[in-house]
Short mmCIF file of C-alpha atoms in Angstrom, two decimals:
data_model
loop_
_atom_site.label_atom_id
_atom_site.label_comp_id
_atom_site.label_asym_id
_atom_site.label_seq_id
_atom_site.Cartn_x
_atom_site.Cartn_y
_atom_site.Cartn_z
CA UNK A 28 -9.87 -95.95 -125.60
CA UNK A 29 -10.28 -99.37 -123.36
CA UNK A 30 -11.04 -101.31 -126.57
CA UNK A 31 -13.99 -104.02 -126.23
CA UNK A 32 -14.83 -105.06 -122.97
CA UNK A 33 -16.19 -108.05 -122.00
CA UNK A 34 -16.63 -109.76 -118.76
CA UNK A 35 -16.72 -112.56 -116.69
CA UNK A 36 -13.47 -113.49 -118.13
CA UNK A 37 -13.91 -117.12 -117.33
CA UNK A 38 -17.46 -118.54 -116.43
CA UNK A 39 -17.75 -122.08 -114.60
CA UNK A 40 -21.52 -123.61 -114.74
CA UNK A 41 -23.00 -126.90 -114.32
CA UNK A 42 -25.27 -127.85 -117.16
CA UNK A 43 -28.96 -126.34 -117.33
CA UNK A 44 -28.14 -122.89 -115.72
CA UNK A 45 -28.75 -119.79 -117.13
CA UNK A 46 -25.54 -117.99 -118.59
CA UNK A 47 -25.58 -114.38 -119.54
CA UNK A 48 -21.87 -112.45 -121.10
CA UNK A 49 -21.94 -109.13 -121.34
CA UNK A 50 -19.92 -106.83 -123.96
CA UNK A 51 -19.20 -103.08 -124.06
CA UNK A 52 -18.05 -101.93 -127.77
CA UNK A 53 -16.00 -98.90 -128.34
CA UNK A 54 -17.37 -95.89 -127.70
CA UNK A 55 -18.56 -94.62 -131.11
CA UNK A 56 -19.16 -97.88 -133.10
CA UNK A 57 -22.10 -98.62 -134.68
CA UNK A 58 -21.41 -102.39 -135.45
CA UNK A 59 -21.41 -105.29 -132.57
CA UNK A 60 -20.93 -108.74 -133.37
CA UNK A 61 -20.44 -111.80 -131.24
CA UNK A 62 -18.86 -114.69 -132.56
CA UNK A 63 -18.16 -117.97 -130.76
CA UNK A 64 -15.25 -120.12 -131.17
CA UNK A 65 -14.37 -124.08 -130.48
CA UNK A 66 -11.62 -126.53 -131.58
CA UNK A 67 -14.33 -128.51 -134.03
CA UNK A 68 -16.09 -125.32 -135.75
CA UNK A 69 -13.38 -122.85 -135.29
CA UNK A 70 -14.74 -119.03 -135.44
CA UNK A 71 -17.80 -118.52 -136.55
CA UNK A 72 -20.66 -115.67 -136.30
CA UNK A 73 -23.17 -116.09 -133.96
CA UNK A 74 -25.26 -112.42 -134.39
CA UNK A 75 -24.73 -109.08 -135.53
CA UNK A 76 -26.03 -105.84 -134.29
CA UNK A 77 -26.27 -102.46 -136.11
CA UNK A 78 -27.23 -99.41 -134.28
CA UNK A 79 -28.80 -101.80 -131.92
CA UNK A 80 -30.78 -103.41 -133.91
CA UNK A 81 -29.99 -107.29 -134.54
CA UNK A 82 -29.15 -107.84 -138.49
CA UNK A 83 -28.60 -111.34 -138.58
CA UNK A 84 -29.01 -114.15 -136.04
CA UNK A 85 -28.29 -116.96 -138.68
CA UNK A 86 -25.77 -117.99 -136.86
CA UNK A 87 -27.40 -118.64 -133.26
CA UNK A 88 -27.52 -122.26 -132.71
CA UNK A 89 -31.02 -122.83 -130.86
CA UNK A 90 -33.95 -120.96 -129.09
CA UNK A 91 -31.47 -121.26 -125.97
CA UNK A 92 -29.29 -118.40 -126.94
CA UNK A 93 -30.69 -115.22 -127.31
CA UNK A 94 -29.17 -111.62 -127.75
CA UNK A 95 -29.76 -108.18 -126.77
CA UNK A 96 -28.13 -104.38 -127.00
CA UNK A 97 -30.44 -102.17 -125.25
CA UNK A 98 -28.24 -98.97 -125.85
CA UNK A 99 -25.10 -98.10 -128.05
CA UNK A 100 -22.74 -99.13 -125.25
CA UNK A 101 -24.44 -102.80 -123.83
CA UNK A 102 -24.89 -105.99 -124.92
CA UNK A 103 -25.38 -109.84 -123.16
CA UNK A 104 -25.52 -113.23 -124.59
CA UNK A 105 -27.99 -115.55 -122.79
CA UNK A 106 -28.10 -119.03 -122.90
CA UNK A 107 -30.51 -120.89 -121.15
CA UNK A 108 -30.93 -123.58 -120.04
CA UNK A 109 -26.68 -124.50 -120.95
CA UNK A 110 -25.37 -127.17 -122.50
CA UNK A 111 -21.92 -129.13 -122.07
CA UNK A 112 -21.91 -128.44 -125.82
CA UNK A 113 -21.89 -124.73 -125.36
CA UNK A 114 -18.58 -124.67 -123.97
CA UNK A 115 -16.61 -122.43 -125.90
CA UNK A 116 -14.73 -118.97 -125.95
CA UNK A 117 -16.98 -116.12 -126.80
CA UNK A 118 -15.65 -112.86 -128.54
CA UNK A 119 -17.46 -110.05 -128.60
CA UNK A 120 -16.28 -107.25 -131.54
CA UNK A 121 -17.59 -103.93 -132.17
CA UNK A 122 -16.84 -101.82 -135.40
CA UNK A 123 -17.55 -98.44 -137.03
CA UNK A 124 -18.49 -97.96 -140.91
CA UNK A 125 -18.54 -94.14 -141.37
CA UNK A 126 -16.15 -91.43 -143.41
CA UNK A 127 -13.33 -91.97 -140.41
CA UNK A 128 -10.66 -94.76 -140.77
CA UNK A 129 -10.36 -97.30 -140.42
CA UNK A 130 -13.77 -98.83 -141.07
CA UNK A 131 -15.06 -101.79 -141.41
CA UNK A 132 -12.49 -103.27 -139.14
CA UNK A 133 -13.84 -105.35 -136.35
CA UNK A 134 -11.86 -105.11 -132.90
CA UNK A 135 -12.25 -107.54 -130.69
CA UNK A 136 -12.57 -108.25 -126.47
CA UNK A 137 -10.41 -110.66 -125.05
CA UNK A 138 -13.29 -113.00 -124.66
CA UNK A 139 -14.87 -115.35 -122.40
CA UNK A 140 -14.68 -118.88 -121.70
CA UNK A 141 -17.36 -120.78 -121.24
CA UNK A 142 -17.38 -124.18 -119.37
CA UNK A 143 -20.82 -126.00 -118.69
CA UNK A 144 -20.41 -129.28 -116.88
CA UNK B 22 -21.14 -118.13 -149.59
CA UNK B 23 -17.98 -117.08 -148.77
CA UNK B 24 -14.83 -119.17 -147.98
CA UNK B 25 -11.91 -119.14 -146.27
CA UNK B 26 -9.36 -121.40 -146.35
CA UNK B 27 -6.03 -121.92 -144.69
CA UNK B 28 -3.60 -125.07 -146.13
CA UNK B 29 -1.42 -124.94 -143.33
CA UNK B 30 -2.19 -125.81 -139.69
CA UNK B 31 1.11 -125.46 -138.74
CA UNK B 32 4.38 -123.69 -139.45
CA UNK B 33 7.38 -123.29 -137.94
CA UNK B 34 10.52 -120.64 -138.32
CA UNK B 35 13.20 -119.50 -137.28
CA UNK B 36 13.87 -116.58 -134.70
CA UNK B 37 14.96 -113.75 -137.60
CA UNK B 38 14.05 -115.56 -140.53
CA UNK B 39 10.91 -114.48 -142.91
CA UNK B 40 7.86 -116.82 -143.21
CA UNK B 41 4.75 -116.79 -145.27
CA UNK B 42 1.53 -118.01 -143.85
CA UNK B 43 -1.09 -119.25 -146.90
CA UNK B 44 -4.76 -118.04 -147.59
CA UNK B 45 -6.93 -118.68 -150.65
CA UNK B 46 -10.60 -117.49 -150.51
CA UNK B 47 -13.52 -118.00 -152.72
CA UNK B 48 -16.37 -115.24 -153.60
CA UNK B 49 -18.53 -114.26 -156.25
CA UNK B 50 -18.02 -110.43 -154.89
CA UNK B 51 -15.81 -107.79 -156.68
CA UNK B 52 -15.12 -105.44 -153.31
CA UNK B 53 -14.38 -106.81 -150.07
CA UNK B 54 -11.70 -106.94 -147.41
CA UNK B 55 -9.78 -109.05 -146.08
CA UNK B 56 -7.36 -109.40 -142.72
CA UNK B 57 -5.19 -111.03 -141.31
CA UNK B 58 -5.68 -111.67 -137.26
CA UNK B 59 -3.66 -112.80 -134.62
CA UNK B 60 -4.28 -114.95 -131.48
CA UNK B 61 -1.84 -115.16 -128.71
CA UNK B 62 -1.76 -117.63 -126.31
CA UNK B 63 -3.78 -114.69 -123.91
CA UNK B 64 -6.66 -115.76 -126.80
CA UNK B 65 -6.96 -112.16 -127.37
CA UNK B 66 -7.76 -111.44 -131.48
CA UNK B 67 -5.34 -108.65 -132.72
CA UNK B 68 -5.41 -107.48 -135.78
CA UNK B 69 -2.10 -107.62 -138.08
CA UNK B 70 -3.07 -106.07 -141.78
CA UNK B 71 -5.87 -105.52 -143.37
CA UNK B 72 -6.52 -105.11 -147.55
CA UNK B 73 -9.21 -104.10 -149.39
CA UNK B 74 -9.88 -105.61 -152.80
CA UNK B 75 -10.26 -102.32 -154.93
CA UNK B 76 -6.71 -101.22 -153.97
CA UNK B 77 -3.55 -103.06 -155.59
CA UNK B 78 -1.13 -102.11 -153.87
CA UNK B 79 0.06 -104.64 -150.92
CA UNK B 80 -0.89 -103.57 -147.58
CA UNK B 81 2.16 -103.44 -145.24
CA UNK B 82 2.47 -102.71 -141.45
CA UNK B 83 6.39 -103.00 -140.24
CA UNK B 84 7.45 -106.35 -140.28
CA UNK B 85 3.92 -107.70 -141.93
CA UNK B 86 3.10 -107.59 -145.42
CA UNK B 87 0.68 -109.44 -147.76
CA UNK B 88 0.85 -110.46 -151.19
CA UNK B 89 -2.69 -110.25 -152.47
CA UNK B 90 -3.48 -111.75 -156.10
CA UNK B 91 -7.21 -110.89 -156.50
CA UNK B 92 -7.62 -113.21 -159.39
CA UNK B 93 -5.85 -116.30 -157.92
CA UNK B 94 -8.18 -115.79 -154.55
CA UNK B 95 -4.81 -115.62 -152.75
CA UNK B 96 -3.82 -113.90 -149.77
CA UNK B 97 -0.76 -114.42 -147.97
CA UNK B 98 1.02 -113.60 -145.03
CA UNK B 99 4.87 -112.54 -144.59
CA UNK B 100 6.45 -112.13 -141.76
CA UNK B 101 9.88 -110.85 -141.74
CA UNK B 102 12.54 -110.79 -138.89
CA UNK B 103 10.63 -113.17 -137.03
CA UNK B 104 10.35 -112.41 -133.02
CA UNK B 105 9.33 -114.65 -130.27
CA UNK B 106 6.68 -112.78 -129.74
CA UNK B 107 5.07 -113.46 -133.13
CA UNK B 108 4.06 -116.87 -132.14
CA UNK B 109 0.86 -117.44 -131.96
CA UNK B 110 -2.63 -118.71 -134.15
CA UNK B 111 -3.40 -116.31 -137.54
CA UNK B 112 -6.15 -116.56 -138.84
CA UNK B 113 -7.41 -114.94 -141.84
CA UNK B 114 -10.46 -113.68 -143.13
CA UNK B 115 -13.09 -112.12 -145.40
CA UNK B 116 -15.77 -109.67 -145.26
CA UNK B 117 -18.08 -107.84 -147.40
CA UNK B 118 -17.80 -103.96 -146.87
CA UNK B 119 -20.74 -101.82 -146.40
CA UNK B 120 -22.74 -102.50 -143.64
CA UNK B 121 -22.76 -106.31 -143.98
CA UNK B 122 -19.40 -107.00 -142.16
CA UNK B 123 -19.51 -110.55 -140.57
CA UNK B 124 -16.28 -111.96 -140.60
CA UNK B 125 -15.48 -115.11 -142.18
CA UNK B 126 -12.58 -116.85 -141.08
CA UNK B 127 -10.05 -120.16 -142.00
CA UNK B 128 -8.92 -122.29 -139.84
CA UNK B 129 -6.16 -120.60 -138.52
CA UNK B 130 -2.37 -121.20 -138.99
CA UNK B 131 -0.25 -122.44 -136.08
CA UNK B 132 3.00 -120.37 -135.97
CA UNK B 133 6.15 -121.45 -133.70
CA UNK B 134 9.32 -119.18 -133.50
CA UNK B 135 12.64 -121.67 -133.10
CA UNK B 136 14.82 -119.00 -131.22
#
């Protein structure tokens, strides 16, 4: 399996564009979460998806970030209009709670770093 | 809500030698997991061991084990036979099973390996 993907890898902006990541999960899990992580905050949760379907978007700062998964094997992070403030690294993870194990273990994309200027 | 919290920012060992990285968490929750994860310098999140509350036994994986006390909060890291290539941010952290999964995570723990 090729794990999590995410991509771009790195994203350069200048302040007030329109960002968008993007995130495959493994194939098969049921579970995608993106987190967001910074020296001052460390890791937290920004939204969680099951089956597609967003659980919990607590964690989204403001009406400028907004998720979506429009199948099992998508999903973007949009922020618009960015912020200097949003620079960051994004993870994307996906997981799988079912009768195979491991469950309930979140594995994770080598992420993407944000910097808005 | 749940916390996580690591006491140690940073921690240093030698190349060979065994070192135990700190956790304590706090929950009102009787079954959850918890994991250890680990973040290279390549930023990538890897995960090292992973316990879940119901089971008493210490989870081990080679070189990594844990020493969970469930009614102390406390879940540490050892790492034995330290290698260069175990340096790196661990972080730990705690989730609820069954659906609602979010991670919550400590600080993290700076390891260096003196070779």
């Amino acid at each position: 399996d090729a794990g999590v993907i995410q991509s771009p890898r790195h994203e350069v902006t200048e302040m007030g564009q329109e960002v968008t990541l993007r995130c495959k999960p493994i194939s098969g899990h049921d579970y995608l979460f993106w987190y967001r992580q910074t020296m001052m905050r460390g890791l937290e949760l920004l939204i969680y998806f099951n089956n597609n379907v967003p659980i919990d978007d607590s964690g989204m700062p403001e009406d400028r970030f907004s998720a979506k998964m429009p199948n099992a094997s998508f999903s973007t992070l949009k922020i618009q209009p960015s912020e200097p403030r949003d620079s960051a690294v994004y993870f994307c993870a996906s997981s799988n709670y079912g009768t195979s194990a491991p469950t309930d273990t979140q594995y994770f994309g080598p992420g993407t770093r944000l910097t808005v200027l | 809500a749940q916390t996580v919290t690591q006491s140690q920012p940073e921690m240093s060992v030698q190349e060979a030698e065994t070192v135990t990285l700190s956790c304590t968490y706090d929950t009102s929750e009787s079954d959850y997991y918890l994991f250890w994860y680990k973040q290279p310098p390549s930023r990538q999140m890897i995960l090292v061991i992973r316990q879940e509350a119901y089971k008493q036994q210490n989870a081990t994986e080679n070189r990594f084990s844990v020493n969970f006390q469930k009614a102390a909060k406390s879940f540490s890291l050892k790492i034995s036979d330290s290698q260069l290539g175990d340096a790196a941010m661990y972080f730990c952290a705690y989730s609820r099973p069954q659906g609602a999964q979010k991670l919550v995570f400590g600080q993290g723990t700076r390891l260096t390996i003196n070779p």
